[in-house]
Amino acid sequence: MNVLINELKTRARLWLTLLQSDNANARKRAQVLCRQHRWDIPDGWQLRHCLNLAAADIGFSHWEHARHVLSGQAQAGDDMGDFWHGPEVAGLSNLWYATYADADKQLQADPHLYLLPYRRQFMLVSTHYLEALQLNLDAGLWHGLQRNLTLAYASPAWQALALQRLQTSRVGRFAQ
């Protein structure tokens, strides 16, 4: 089983425990995500609901979307979610591209940028962006990825960075 999927399943079980114990912070976040995704708020929370919450909380439309992307099954042109984006980087500037070819061309022209997927688009970001996401800036790792998370999708290095991304947004923030 994929470590990323296991992490997300664990996170969903934590959500379920928190919601069943009426944790106010978890309940508020669940309500926000349900409104954003136009999901009904259930009378009784179940694991299937929390799988969707856990996926939505990290930038995917629902559990199957997250499972598809994080398990390495997505294909070129698929929606990659906004997993590599978040509130911690909302104020940072970056370059957006509708096509991979345009983004890659700019990436090759500037050795200080990094290419990340965003839904069906692409963005070029600086080290400040990666630092804000709390990603490892090890030059060897990124050089091996050619500074391109789209090209390196599903590789062991991509999975390591994705796990770092998951670990920086743990459900522990709901502690009362």
PDB file of C-alpha atoms in Angstrom:
ATOM      1  CA  MET A   1       0.000   0.000   0.000  1.00  0.00           C
ATOM      2  CA  ASN A   2       1.194   3.486  -0.839  1.00  0.00           C
ATOM      3  CA  VAL A   3       2.477   5.460   2.169  1.00  0.00           C
ATOM      4  CA  LEU A   4       0.613   8.563   0.950  1.00  0.00           C
ATOM      5  CA  ILE A   5      -2.700   6.719   0.810  1.00  0.00           C
ATOM      6  CA  ASN A   6      -2.030   5.202   4.230  1.00  0.00           C
ATOM      7  CA  GLU A   7      -1.351   8.671   5.638  1.00  0.00           C
ATOM      8  CA  LEU A   8      -4.605   9.965   4.178  1.00  0.00           C
ATOM      9  CA  LYS A   9      -6.575   7.006   5.566  1.00  0.00           C
ATOM     10  CA  THR A  10      -5.031   7.597   8.981  1.00  0.00           C
ATOM     11  CA  ARG A  11      -5.957  11.251   8.739  1.00  0.00           C
ATOM     12  CA  ALA A  12      -9.559  10.300   7.875  1.00  0.00           C
ATOM     13  CA  ARG A  13      -9.757   8.046  10.936  1.00  0.00           C
ATOM     14  CA  LEU A  14      -8.460  10.937  13.072  1.00  0.00           C
ATOM     15  CA  TRP A  15     -11.128  13.208  11.569  1.00  0.00           C
ATOM     16  CA  LEU A  16     -13.777  10.623  12.417  1.00  0.00           C
ATOM     17  CA  THR A  17     -12.603  10.362  16.022  1.00  0.00           C
ATOM     18  CA  LEU A  18     -12.521  14.136  16.401  1.00  0.00           C
ATOM     19  CA  LEU A  19     -15.938  14.631  14.827  1.00  0.00           C
ATOM     20  CA  GLN A  20     -17.514  11.859  16.887  1.00  0.00           C
ATOM     21  CA  SER A  21     -16.091  13.456  20.042  1.00  0.00           C
ATOM     22  CA  ASP A  22     -17.567  16.798  18.913  1.00  0.00           C
ATOM     23  CA  ASN A  23     -14.238  18.612  18.536  1.00  0.00           C
ATOM     24  CA  ALA A  24     -15.252  22.196  17.735  1.00  0.00           C
ATOM     25  CA  ASN A  25     -12.292  22.960  15.455  1.00  0.00           C
ATOM     26  CA  ALA A  26     -12.709  19.759  13.437  1.00  0.00           C
ATOM     27  CA  ARG A  27     -16.464  20.346  13.179  1.00  0.00           C
ATOM     28  CA  LYS A  28     -15.934  23.906  11.894  1.00  0.00           C
ATOM     29  CA  ARG A  29     -13.401  22.786   9.300  1.00  0.00           C
ATOM     30  CA  ALA A  30     -15.691  19.939   8.214  1.00  0.00           C
ATOM     31  CA  GLN A  31     -18.568  22.392   7.787  1.00  0.00           C
ATOM     32  CA  VAL A  32     -16.404  24.716   5.686  1.00  0.00           C
ATOM     33  CA  LEU A  33     -15.258  21.852   3.438  1.00  0.00           C
ATOM     34  CA  CYS A  34     -18.804  20.520   3.084  1.00  0.00           C
ATOM     35  CA  ARG A  35     -20.063  23.955   2.039  1.00  0.00           C
ATOM     36  CA  GLN A  36     -17.182  24.451  -0.415  1.00  0.00           C
ATOM     37  CA  HIS A  37     -17.844  21.089  -2.058  1.00  0.00           C
ATOM     38  CA  ARG A  38     -21.639  21.267  -1.743  1.00  0.00           C
ATOM     39  CA  TRP A  39     -21.785  18.120   0.374  1.00  0.00           C
ATOM     40  CA  ASP A  40     -24.558  17.493   2.847  1.00  0.00           C
ATOM     41  CA  ILE A  41     -23.454  17.528   6.469  1.00  0.00           C
ATOM     42  CA  PRO A  42     -24.377  14.072   7.740  1.00  0.00           C
ATOM     43  CA  ASP A  43     -26.331  13.450  10.924  1.00  0.00           C
ATOM     44  CA  GLY A  44     -23.722  10.874  11.893  1.00  0.00           C
ATOM     45  CA  TRP A  45     -20.157  11.003  10.602  1.00  0.00           C
ATOM     46  CA  GLN A  46     -18.777   7.844   9.022  1.00  0.00           C
ATOM     47  CA  LEU A  47     -15.348   6.952   7.681  1.00  0.00           C
ATOM     48  CA  ARG A  48     -16.507   7.450   4.069  1.00  0.00           C
ATOM     49  CA  HIS A  49     -17.382  11.064   4.877  1.00  0.00           C
ATOM     50  CA  CYS A  50     -14.042  11.606   6.580  1.00  0.00           C
ATOM     51  CA  LEU A  51     -12.103  10.150   3.642  1.00  0.00           C
ATOM     52  CA  ASN A  52     -13.658  12.886   1.516  1.00  0.00           C
ATOM     53  CA  LEU A  53     -12.906  15.515   4.175  1.00  0.00           C
ATOM     54  CA  ALA A  54      -9.277  14.429   4.449  1.00  0.00           C
ATOM     55  CA  ALA A  55      -8.895  14.554   0.661  1.00  0.00           C
ATOM     56  CA  ALA A  56     -10.608  17.932   0.330  1.00  0.00           C
ATOM     57  CA  ASP A  57      -8.535  19.358   3.158  1.00  0.00           C
ATOM     58  CA  ILE A  58      -5.334  18.792   1.167  1.00  0.00           C
ATOM     59  CA  GLY A  59      -6.588  20.068  -2.161  1.00  0.00           C
ATOM     60  CA  PHE A  60      -8.515  17.299  -3.880  1.00  0.00           C
ATOM     61  CA  SER A  61     -12.169  17.159  -4.949  1.00  0.00           C
ATOM     62  CA  HIS A  62     -12.918  13.962  -3.010  1.00  0.00           C
ATOM     63  CA  TRP A  63     -11.365  10.718  -1.795  1.00  0.00           C
ATOM     64  CA  GLU A  64     -11.213   8.993  -5.202  1.00  0.00           C
ATOM     65  CA  HIS A  65      -9.526  12.039  -6.731  1.00  0.00           C
ATOM     66  CA  ALA A  66      -6.860  12.016  -3.994  1.00  0.00           C
ATOM     67  CA  ARG A  67      -6.404   8.245  -4.251  1.00  0.00           C
ATOM     68  CA  HIS A  68      -5.996   8.470  -8.020  1.00  0.00           C
ATOM     69  CA  VAL A  69      -3.334  11.210  -7.865  1.00  0.00           C
ATOM     70  CA  LEU A  70      -1.444  10.135  -4.745  1.00  0.00           C
ATOM     71  CA  SER A  71      -1.238   6.503  -5.842  1.00  0.00           C
ATOM     72  CA  GLY A  72       0.563   7.530  -9.032  1.00  0.00           C
ATOM     73  CA  GLN A  73      -2.254   6.608 -11.407  1.00  0.00           C
ATOM     74  CA  ALA A  74      -2.916  10.054 -12.885  1.00  0.00           C
ATOM     75  CA  GLN A  75      -2.053  10.639 -16.522  1.00  0.00           C
ATOM     76  CA  ALA A  76      -0.889  13.744 -18.358  1.00  0.00           C
ATOM     77  CA  GLY A  77      -3.806  16.167 -18.543  1.00  0.00           C
ATOM     78  CA  ASP A  78      -5.574  14.797 -15.453  1.00  0.00           C
ATOM     79  CA  ASP A  79      -6.651  17.154 -12.684  1.00  0.00           C
ATOM     80  CA  MET A  80      -3.836  17.030 -10.116  1.00  0.00           C
ATOM     81  CA  GLY A  81      -5.769  19.028  -7.533  1.00  0.00           C
ATOM     82  CA  ASP A  82      -4.271  21.946  -5.698  1.00  0.00           C
ATOM     83  CA  PHE A  83      -2.206  19.750  -3.388  1.00  0.00           C
ATOM     84  CA  TRP A  84       0.949  21.791  -4.082  1.00  0.00           C
ATOM     85  CA  HIS A  85      -0.823  25.042  -3.230  1.00  0.00           C
ATOM     86  CA  GLY A  86      -2.376  26.255  -0.019  1.00  0.00           C
ATOM     87  CA  PRO A  87      -3.139  29.175   2.259  1.00  0.00           C
ATOM     88  CA  GLU A  88       0.472  29.391   3.426  1.00  0.00           C
ATOM     89  CA  VAL A  89       1.562  30.389  -0.101  1.00  0.00           C
ATOM     90  CA  ALA A  90      -1.469  32.407  -1.175  1.00  0.00           C
ATOM     91  CA  GLY A  91       0.382  35.699  -0.789  1.00  0.00           C
ATOM     92  CA  LEU A  92       3.437  34.639  -2.771  1.00  0.00           C
ATOM     93  CA  SER A  93       3.771  35.463  -6.434  1.00  0.00           C
ATOM     94  CA  ASN A  94       4.386  32.734  -8.964  1.00  0.00           C
ATOM     95  CA  LEU A  95       4.000  32.227 -12.689  1.00  0.00           C
ATOM     96  CA  TRP A  96       0.969  30.363 -14.035  1.00  0.00           C
ATOM     97  CA  TYR A  97       0.775  28.474 -17.330  1.00  0.00           C
ATOM     98  CA  ALA A  98      -2.104  26.745 -19.073  1.00  0.00           C
ATOM     99  CA  THR A  99       0.162  24.347 -20.960  1.00  0.00           C
ATOM    100  CA  TYR A 100       3.012  22.176 -19.801  1.00  0.00           C
ATOM    101  CA  ALA A 101       5.094  23.138 -22.843  1.00  0.00           C
ATOM    102  CA  ASP A 102       4.984  26.832 -21.946  1.00  0.00           C
ATOM    103  CA  ALA A 103       5.787  26.163 -18.305  1.00  0.00           C
ATOM    104  CA  ASP A 104       8.650  23.827 -19.171  1.00  0.00           C
ATOM    105  CA  LYS A 105      10.114  26.347 -21.616  1.00  0.00           C
ATOM    106  CA  GLN A 106      10.219  28.989 -18.883  1.00  0.00           C
ATOM    107  CA  LEU A 107      11.602  26.455 -16.383  1.00  0.00           C
ATOM    108  CA  GLN A 108      14.510  25.694 -18.732  1.00  0.00           C
ATOM    109  CA  ALA A 109      15.190  29.434 -19.087  1.00  0.00           C
ATOM    110  CA  ASP A 110      15.365  30.134 -15.336  1.00  0.00           C
ATOM    111  CA  PRO A 111      17.380  27.753 -13.113  1.00  0.00           C
ATOM    112  CA  HIS A 112      15.930  29.352  -9.953  1.00  0.00           C
ATOM    113  CA  LEU A 113      12.353  28.215 -10.566  1.00  0.00           C
ATOM    114  CA  TYR A 114      10.496  24.983  -9.840  1.00  0.00           C
ATOM    115  CA  LEU A 115       7.560  23.575 -11.803  1.00  0.00           C
ATOM    116  CA  LEU A 116       4.555  22.287  -9.871  1.00  0.00           C
ATOM    117  CA  PRO A 117       1.163  21.057 -11.100  1.00  0.00           C
ATOM    118  CA  TYR A 118      -2.001  22.896 -10.172  1.00  0.00           C
ATOM    119  CA  ARG A 119      -5.241  21.190 -11.219  1.00  0.00           C
ATOM    120  CA  ARG A 120      -4.892  21.026 -15.028  1.00  0.00           C
ATOM    121  CA  GLN A 121      -2.400  23.906 -15.136  1.00  0.00           C
ATOM    122  CA  PHE A 122       1.174  24.526 -14.086  1.00  0.00           C
ATOM    123  CA  MET A 123       2.976  27.034 -11.942  1.00  0.00           C
ATOM    124  CA  LEU A 124       6.574  28.079 -11.598  1.00  0.00           C
ATOM    125  CA  VAL A 125       7.611  28.976  -8.093  1.00  0.00           C
ATOM    126  CA  SER A 126      10.660  30.179  -6.197  1.00  0.00           C
ATOM    127  CA  THR A 127      12.453  28.649  -3.232  1.00  0.00           C
ATOM    128  CA  HIS A 128      10.404  30.982  -0.989  1.00  0.00           C
ATOM    129  CA  TYR A 129       7.282  29.154  -2.106  1.00  0.00           C
ATOM    130  CA  LEU A 130       8.825  25.745  -1.352  1.00  0.00           C
ATOM    131  CA  GLU A 131      10.028  26.977   2.030  1.00  0.00           C
ATOM    132  CA  ALA A 132       6.513  28.199   2.854  1.00  0.00           C
ATOM    133  CA  LEU A 133       5.214  24.704   2.039  1.00  0.00           C
ATOM    134  CA  GLN A 134       7.981  23.339   4.303  1.00  0.00           C
ATOM    135  CA  LEU A 135       9.398  21.188   1.523  1.00  0.00           C
ATOM    136  CA  ASN A 136      12.958  19.879   1.531  1.00  0.00           C
ATOM    137  CA  LEU A 137      15.147  22.197  -0.540  1.00  0.00           C
ATOM    138  CA  ASP A 138      17.964  19.657  -0.914  1.00  0.00           C
ATOM    139  CA  ALA A 139      19.575  20.612  -4.220  1.00  0.00           C
ATOM    140  CA  GLY A 140      20.417  16.996  -5.026  1.00  0.00           C
ATOM    141  CA  LEU A 141      16.814  15.917  -4.643  1.00  0.00           C
ATOM    142  CA  TRP A 142      15.467  18.740  -6.777  1.00  0.00           C
ATOM    143  CA  HIS A 143      18.230  18.355  -9.362  1.00  0.00           C
ATOM    144  CA  GLY A 144      17.263  14.703  -9.724  1.00  0.00           C
ATOM    145  CA  LEU A 145      13.694  15.855 -10.266  1.00  0.00           C
ATOM    146  CA  GLN A 146      14.969  18.433 -12.760  1.00  0.00           C
ATOM    147  CA  ARG A 147      13.093  20.966 -10.566  1.00  0.00           C
ATOM    148  CA  ASN A 148       9.907  19.593 -12.109  1.00  0.00           C
ATOM    149  CA  LEU A 149       7.245  17.827 -10.035  1.00  0.00           C
ATOM    150  CA  THR A 150       5.150  17.224 -13.140  1.00  0.00           C
ATOM    151  CA  LEU A 151       7.894  15.395 -15.006  1.00  0.00           C
ATOM    152  CA  ALA A 152       8.858  13.463 -11.863  1.00  0.00           C
ATOM    153  CA  TYR A 153       5.264  12.534 -10.972  1.00  0.00           C
ATOM    154  CA  ALA A 154       4.984   9.310  -8.951  1.00  0.00           C
ATOM    155  CA  SER A 155       8.763   8.858  -8.681  1.00  0.00           C
ATOM    156  CA  PRO A 156      10.226   7.999  -5.259  1.00  0.00           C
ATOM    157  CA  ALA A 157      11.495  11.587  -4.923  1.00  0.00           C
ATOM    158  CA  TRP A 158       8.030  12.945  -5.794  1.00  0.00           C
ATOM    159  CA  GLN A 159       6.498  10.630  -3.193  1.00  0.00           C
ATOM    160  CA  ALA A 160       9.003  11.820  -0.567  1.00  0.00           C
ATOM    161  CA  LEU A 161       8.089  15.450  -1.227  1.00  0.00           C
ATOM    162  CA  ALA A 162       4.366  14.633  -1.265  1.00  0.00           C
ATOM    163  CA  LEU A 163       4.752  12.947   2.118  1.00  0.00           C
ATOM    164  CA  GLN A 164       6.508  16.059   3.441  1.00  0.00           C
ATOM    165  CA  ARG A 165       3.612  18.125   2.121  1.00  0.00           C
ATOM    166  CA  LEU A 166       1.117  15.860   3.886  1.00  0.00           C
ATOM    167  CA  GLN A 167       3.036  15.957   7.136  1.00  0.00           C
ATOM    168  CA  THR A 168       2.988  19.756   7.257  1.00  0.00           C
ATOM    169  CA  SER A 169      -0.819  19.811   7.214  1.00  0.00           C
ATOM    170  CA  ARG A 170      -1.682  17.211   9.832  1.00  0.00           C
ATOM    171  CA  VAL A 171      -5.021  17.069  11.593  1.00  0.00           C
ATOM    172  CA  GLY A 172      -3.214  17.832  14.882  1.00  0.00           C
ATOM    173  CA  ARG A 173      -4.094  21.464  14.303  1.00  0.00           C
ATOM    174  CA  PHE A 174      -7.597  20.637  15.551  1.00  0.00           C
ATOM    175  CA  ALA A 175      -6.429  20.100  19.126  1.00  0.00           C
ATOM    176  CA  GLN A 176      -8.599  22.034  21.556  1.00  0.00           C
TER     177      GLN A 176
END
